[in-house]
mmCIF file of C-alpha atoms and ligand atoms in Angstrom:
data_model
loop_
_atom_site.group_PDB
_atom_site.id
_atom_site.type_symbol
_atom_site.label_atom_id
_atom_site.label_comp_id
_atom_site.label_asym_id
_atom_site.label_seq_id
_atom_site.Cartn_x
_atom_site.Cartn_y
_atom_site.Cartn_z
ATOM 1 C CA UNK P 1 -0.041 -0.032 -0.086
ATOM 2 C CA UNK P 2 1.079 3.549 -0.590
ATOM 3 C CA UNK P 3 0.986 6.351 1.952
ATOM 4 C CA UNK P 4 -1.203 9.191 0.868
ATOM 5 C CA UNK P 5 0.840 12.337 0.457
ATOM 6 C CA UNK P 6 -0.887 15.203 2.229
ATOM 7 C CA UNK P 7 -0.148 18.406 0.408
ATOM 8 C CA UNK P 8 -1.746 21.688 1.382
ATOM 9 C CA UNK P 9 -3.934 23.047 -1.415
ATOM 10 C CA UNK P 10 -2.971 25.046 -3.437
ATOM 11 C CA UNK P 11 0.678 25.835 -2.497
ATOM 12 C CA UNK P 12 2.547 22.808 -3.755
ATOM 13 C CA UNK P 13 3.990 23.015 -7.197
ATOM 14 C CA UNK P 14 5.156 19.647 -7.987
ATOM 15 C CA UNK P 15 7.396 19.447 -10.919
ATOM 16 C CA UNK P 16 7.952 15.926 -11.629
ATOM 17 C CA UNK P 17 11.556 14.886 -11.336
ATOM 18 C CA UNK P 18 13.600 13.387 -14.106
ATOM 19 C CA UNK P 19 13.665 9.873 -15.332
ATOM 20 C CA UNK P 20 13.011 8.098 -12.022
ATOM 21 C CA UNK P 21 10.161 5.512 -12.187
ATOM 22 C CA UNK P 22 9.232 5.813 -8.691
ATOM 23 C CA UNK P 23 5.547 5.003 -8.983
ATOM 24 C CA UNK P 24 4.619 7.512 -6.231
ATOM 25 C CA UNK P 25 5.085 10.113 -9.134
ATOM 26 C CA UNK P 26 2.042 8.657 -10.871
ATOM 27 C CA UNK P 27 -0.066 10.020 -8.141
ATOM 28 C CA UNK P 28 -1.167 13.668 -8.334
ATOM 29 C CA UNK P 29 -0.715 15.589 -5.113
ATOM 30 C CA UNK P 30 -3.865 17.516 -5.445
ATOM 31 C CA UNK P 31 -7.352 17.118 -5.807
ATOM 32 C CA UNK P 32 -8.081 17.466 -9.400
ATOM 33 C CA UNK P 33 -9.878 19.792 -11.704
ATOM 34 C CA UNK P 34 -12.847 18.186 -13.354
ATOM 35 C CA UNK P 35 -13.050 15.451 -10.717
ATOM 36 C CA UNK P 36 -15.305 16.197 -7.898
ATOM 37 C CA UNK P 37 -14.809 14.216 -4.811
ATOM 38 C CA UNK P 38 -17.566 12.345 -3.130
ATOM 39 C CA UNK P 39 -18.902 13.763 -0.062
ATOM 40 C CA UNK P 40 -17.344 11.113 2.065
ATOM 41 C CA UNK P 41 -13.841 11.588 0.771
ATOM 42 C CA UNK P 42 -11.184 13.241 2.662
ATOM 43 C CA UNK P 43 -9.939 16.678 1.459
ATOM 44 C CA UNK P 44 -6.549 15.172 0.785
ATOM 45 C CA UNK P 45 -7.973 12.283 -1.379
ATOM 46 C CA UNK P 46 -5.309 11.304 -3.752
ATOM 47 C CA UNK P 47 -5.638 10.976 -7.421
ATOM 48 C CA UNK P 48 -3.579 9.091 -9.749
ATOM 49 C CA UNK P 49 -2.639 9.454 -13.458
ATOM 50 C CA UNK P 50 -3.315 6.534 -15.823
ATOM 51 C CA UNK P 51 -2.145 6.073 -19.369
ATOM 52 C CA UNK P 52 -4.784 4.346 -21.332
ATOM 53 C CA UNK P 53 -3.786 2.655 -24.639
ATOM 54 C CA UNK P 54 -6.358 -0.138 -25.256
ATOM 55 C CA UNK P 55 -10.042 -0.864 -25.030
ATOM 56 C CA UNK P 56 -10.564 1.897 -22.474
ATOM 57 C CA UNK P 57 -9.721 4.711 -24.840
ATOM 58 C CA UNK P 58 -12.302 6.973 -26.253
ATOM 59 C CA UNK P 59 -14.338 5.163 -29.018
ATOM 60 C CA UNK P 60 -13.189 1.797 -27.791
ATOM 61 C CA UNK P 61 -15.298 -0.956 -26.395
ATOM 62 C CA UNK P 62 -14.645 -0.401 -22.695
ATOM 63 C CA UNK P 63 -14.412 3.279 -22.483
ATOM 64 C CA UNK P 64 -17.903 3.598 -20.886
ATOM 65 C CA UNK P 65 -16.542 2.140 -17.744
ATOM 66 C CA UNK P 66 -14.402 5.408 -17.322
ATOM 67 C CA UNK P 67 -17.629 7.503 -17.748
ATOM 68 C CA UNK P 68 -19.649 5.648 -15.213
ATOM 69 C CA UNK P 69 -19.642 7.616 -12.000
ATOM 70 C CA UNK P 70 -20.576 4.387 -10.059
ATOM 71 C CA UNK P 71 -16.972 3.270 -10.680
ATOM 72 C CA UNK P 72 -15.571 6.418 -9.350
ATOM 73 C CA UNK P 73 -14.258 9.567 -11.209
ATOM 74 C CA UNK P 74 -12.046 9.864 -14.257
ATOM 75 C CA UNK P 75 -11.060 12.993 -16.069
ATOM 76 C CA UNK P 76 -9.403 13.173 -19.476
ATOM 77 C CA UNK P 77 -6.142 15.214 -19.484
ATOM 78 C CA UNK P 78 -4.477 14.711 -22.796
ATOM 79 C CA UNK P 79 -2.858 12.456 -25.166
ATOM 80 C CA UNK P 80 0.704 11.219 -25.356
ATOM 81 C CA UNK P 81 3.105 8.541 -26.270
ATOM 82 C CA UNK P 82 5.366 6.347 -24.197
ATOM 83 C CA UNK P 83 8.878 7.592 -23.909
ATOM 84 C CA UNK P 84 10.090 4.080 -24.352
ATOM 85 C CA UNK P 85 9.065 1.686 -26.919
ATOM 86 C CA UNK P 86 7.121 -1.314 -25.807
ATOM 87 C CA UNK P 87 5.620 -4.163 -27.696
ATOM 88 C CA UNK P 88 1.735 -3.676 -27.985
ATOM 89 C CA UNK P 89 0.277 -6.875 -29.295
ATOM 90 C CA UNK P 90 -3.331 -8.192 -29.718
ATOM 91 C CA UNK P 91 -3.557 -11.715 -28.412
ATOM 92 C CA UNK P 92 -5.645 -14.584 -27.388
ATOM 93 C CA UNK P 93 -9.155 -15.825 -28.542
ATOM 94 C CA UNK P 94 -10.716 -12.513 -27.469
ATOM 95 C CA UNK P 95 -8.266 -10.247 -29.258
ATOM 96 C CA UNK P 96 -7.198 -8.461 -26.265
ATOM 97 C CA UNK P 97 -4.574 -5.640 -26.432
ATOM 98 C CA UNK P 98 -1.557 -6.162 -24.267
ATOM 99 C CA UNK P 99 1.368 -3.786 -23.423
ATOM 100 C CA UNK P 100 4.057 -6.315 -22.843
ATOM 101 C CA UNK P 101 6.368 -5.048 -20.066
ATOM 102 C CA UNK P 102 9.539 -5.019 -22.257
ATOM 103 C CA UNK P 103 10.644 -1.381 -22.470
ATOM 104 C CA UNK P 104 13.012 -0.955 -25.415
ATOM 105 C CA UNK P 105 11.285 -3.478 -27.727
ATOM 106 C CA UNK P 106 8.356 -2.710 -29.947
ATOM 107 C CA UNK P 107 7.090 0.900 -30.687
ATOM 108 C CA UNK P 108 6.309 4.066 -28.815
ATOM 109 C CA UNK P 109 2.767 3.574 -27.903
ATOM 110 C CA UNK P 110 0.061 6.190 -28.245
ATOM 111 C CA UNK P 111 -2.722 6.745 -25.610
ATOM 112 C CA UNK P 112 -4.765 8.961 -23.367
ATOM 113 C CA UNK P 113 -3.903 10.365 -20.021
ATOM 114 C CA UNK P 114 -6.685 10.398 -17.432
ATOM 115 C CA UNK P 115 -6.582 11.394 -13.751
ATOM 116 C CA UNK P 116 -8.693 9.170 -11.538
ATOM 117 C CA UNK P 117 -9.751 9.047 -7.916
ATOM 118 C CA UNK P 118 -8.841 6.078 -5.616
ATOM 119 C CA UNK P 119 -12.336 4.531 -6.290
ATOM 120 C CA UNK P 120 -11.760 4.384 -9.977
ATOM 121 C CA UNK P 121 -8.194 3.257 -9.623
ATOM 122 C CA UNK P 122 -9.521 0.282 -7.493
ATOM 123 C CA UNK P 123 -12.188 -0.370 -9.969
ATOM 124 C CA UNK P 124 -9.750 -0.440 -12.872
ATOM 125 C CA UNK P 125 -7.301 -2.781 -10.941
ATOM 126 C CA UNK P 126 -10.296 -5.330 -10.661
ATOM 127 C CA UNK P 127 -11.458 -4.563 -14.163
ATOM 128 C CA UNK P 128 -8.065 -5.288 -15.613
ATOM 129 C CA UNK P 129 -7.513 -8.466 -13.488
ATOM 130 C CA UNK P 130 -4.589 -6.794 -11.765
ATOM 131 C CA UNK P 131 -2.164 -8.186 -10.693
ATOM 132 C CA UNK P 132 -2.942 -11.654 -12.336
ATOM 133 C CA UNK P 133 -3.489 -10.480 -15.954
ATOM 134 C CA UNK P 134 -2.221 -7.141 -16.081
ATOM 135 C CA UNK P 135 0.103 -5.363 -13.629
ATOM 136 C CA UNK P 136 -0.285 -1.599 -12.894
ATOM 137 C CA UNK P 137 3.271 -0.210 -13.411
ATOM 138 C CA UNK P 138 4.787 3.253 -13.793
ATOM 139 C CA UNK P 139 5.559 4.463 -17.326
ATOM 140 C CA UNK P 140 6.867 7.716 -18.635
ATOM 141 C CA UNK P 141 4.788 9.493 -21.235
ATOM 142 C CA UNK P 142 5.538 12.275 -23.629
ATOM 143 C CA UNK P 143 2.618 14.593 -23.652
ATOM 144 C CA UNK P 144 1.442 15.562 -27.192
ATOM 145 C CA UNK P 145 -1.906 17.311 -26.415
ATOM 146 C CA UNK P 146 -2.891 18.691 -23.058
ATOM 147 C CA UNK P 147 -6.323 19.571 -21.801
ATOM 148 C CA UNK P 148 -5.662 19.592 -18.082
ATOM 149 C CA UNK P 149 -7.019 22.613 -16.344
ATOM 150 C CA UNK P 150 -5.258 25.918 -16.808
ATOM 151 C CA UNK P 151 -3.484 27.538 -13.944
ATOM 152 C CA UNK P 152 -2.646 24.320 -11.919
ATOM 153 C CA UNK P 153 1.042 23.852 -12.678
ATOM 154 C CA UNK P 154 0.901 20.755 -10.586
ATOM 155 C CA UNK P 155 -0.962 18.982 -13.175
ATOM 156 C CA UNK P 156 1.011 20.062 -16.108
ATOM 157 C CA UNK P 157 3.663 18.068 -17.732
ATOM 158 C CA UNK P 158 7.265 18.620 -16.415
ATOM 159 C CA UNK P 159 9.411 21.082 -18.437
ATOM 160 C CA UNK P 160 10.702 18.261 -20.614
ATOM 161 C CA UNK P 161 7.135 17.523 -21.751
ATOM 162 C CA UNK P 162 6.806 14.189 -19.934
ATOM 163 C CA UNK P 163 4.451 12.783 -17.290
ATOM 164 C CA UNK P 164 4.765 9.766 -15.190
ATOM 165 C CA UNK P 165 1.645 7.647 -15.213
ATOM 166 C CA UNK P 166 0.395 4.292 -14.292
ATOM 167 C CA UNK P 167 -0.116 1.916 -17.131
ATOM 168 C CA UNK P 168 -1.778 -1.660 -17.188
ATOM 169 C CA UNK P 169 0.982 -3.692 -18.807
ATOM 170 C CA UNK P 170 1.861 -7.349 -18.397
ATOM 171 C CA UNK P 171 4.866 -9.511 -17.547
ATOM 172 C CA UNK P 172 2.817 -12.642 -17.318
ATOM 173 C CA UNK P 173 2.400 -13.556 -21.098
ATOM 174 C CA UNK P 174 3.129 -16.454 -23.353
ATOM 175 C CA UNK P 175 6.685 -16.100 -24.689
ATOM 176 C CA UNK P 176 5.388 -16.219 -28.357
ATOM 177 C CA UNK P 177 3.332 -13.123 -27.889
ATOM 178 C CA UNK P 178 6.568 -11.078 -28.255
ATOM 179 C CA UNK P 179 6.582 -12.158 -31.922
ATOM 180 C CA UNK P 180 3.025 -10.936 -32.809
ATOM 181 C CA UNK P 181 2.835 -7.645 -34.720
ATOM 182 C CA UNK P 182 3.663 -4.692 -32.678
ATOM 183 C CA UNK P 183 1.074 -1.843 -32.836
ATOM 184 C CA UNK P 184 1.589 1.770 -31.829
ATOM 185 C CA UNK P 185 -1.909 2.964 -31.702
ATOM 186 C CA UNK P 186 -4.699 0.543 -30.713
ATOM 187 C CA UNK P 187 -8.047 0.585 -32.546
ATOM 188 C CA UNK P 188 -10.261 -2.519 -31.971
ATOM 189 C CA UNK P 189 -11.507 -1.987 -35.629
ATOM 190 C CA UNK P 190 -8.187 -1.349 -37.087
ATOM 191 C CA UNK P 191 -6.806 -2.928 -40.283
ATOM 192 C CA UNK P 192 -5.346 -5.785 -38.196
ATOM 193 C CA UNK P 193 -8.745 -7.459 -38.491
ATOM 194 C CA UNK P 194 -8.725 -8.616 -34.829
ATOM 195 C CA UNK P 195 -11.760 -6.839 -33.270
ATOM 196 C CA UNK P 196 -11.900 -7.059 -29.490
ATOM 197 C CA UNK P 197 -14.553 -9.584 -28.168
ATOM 198 C CA UNK P 198 -16.536 -7.847 -25.419
ATOM 199 C CA UNK P 199 -16.885 -9.660 -22.139
ATOM 200 C CA UNK P 200 -20.683 -9.772 -22.522
ATOM 201 C CA UNK P 201 -20.107 -11.962 -25.629
ATOM 202 C CA UNK P 202 -17.811 -14.523 -23.957
HETATM 203 N N1 PCA A 1 -7.482 -1.873 -21.186
HETATM 204 C C1 PCA A 1 -6.332 -1.001 -20.628
HETATM 205 C C2 PCA A 1 -5.290 -1.908 -20.759
HETATM 206 C C3 PCA A 1 -5.552 -2.727 -21.855
HETATM 207 C C4 PCA A 1 -7.098 -2.604 -22.180
HETATM 208 O O1 PCA A 1 -7.681 -3.057 -23.143
HETATM 209 C C5 PCA A 1 -6.292 0.240 -21.485
HETATM 210 O O2 PCA A 1 -7.209 0.496 -22.297
HETATM 211 O O3 PCA A 1 -5.270 0.966 -21.244
#
């Protein structure tokens, strides 16, 4: 478990430090613009940034779970690409996208950056079968488009244009998956011809 970092609002200006992948930096230190806390939440409720590259993206089959307030809160902040390349493959009988935790192989992967509350983070852990199927790991992302709230420097990318986020990647995959085609931007209906099979159809 992680210790919540209590930071007085709004004085802290947290510029994310360099290349360290200490996962604590994937947590936002402030309550977030566009994400209202539930009435029972503490004022220091911690938010986390998540890099979404697969079926949770806008227009993809599972995006609706991010919009459902019953799961918690999620706010779109922008788009980016992983700093490191990773193999993003579509595998298994249900054509599921997987970011293999092999930094340095594959391609720089495009995705969306969200800030989520702890309820949504727990929901996503469960939804993604974490830690058995995917593991939630830190990743550094180059921000390409930013819609985070103006005037909150805490939430902006560091001066080098990168942000640290969580990502659902996997280290528990069949070895032959590394040899599947590597994608750089997932679309269930892409030319690969491997549309995602939604859970309700399985
Ligand atoms: N859902 C997560 C991981 C892969 C998937 O389909 C995502 O969209 O980032």
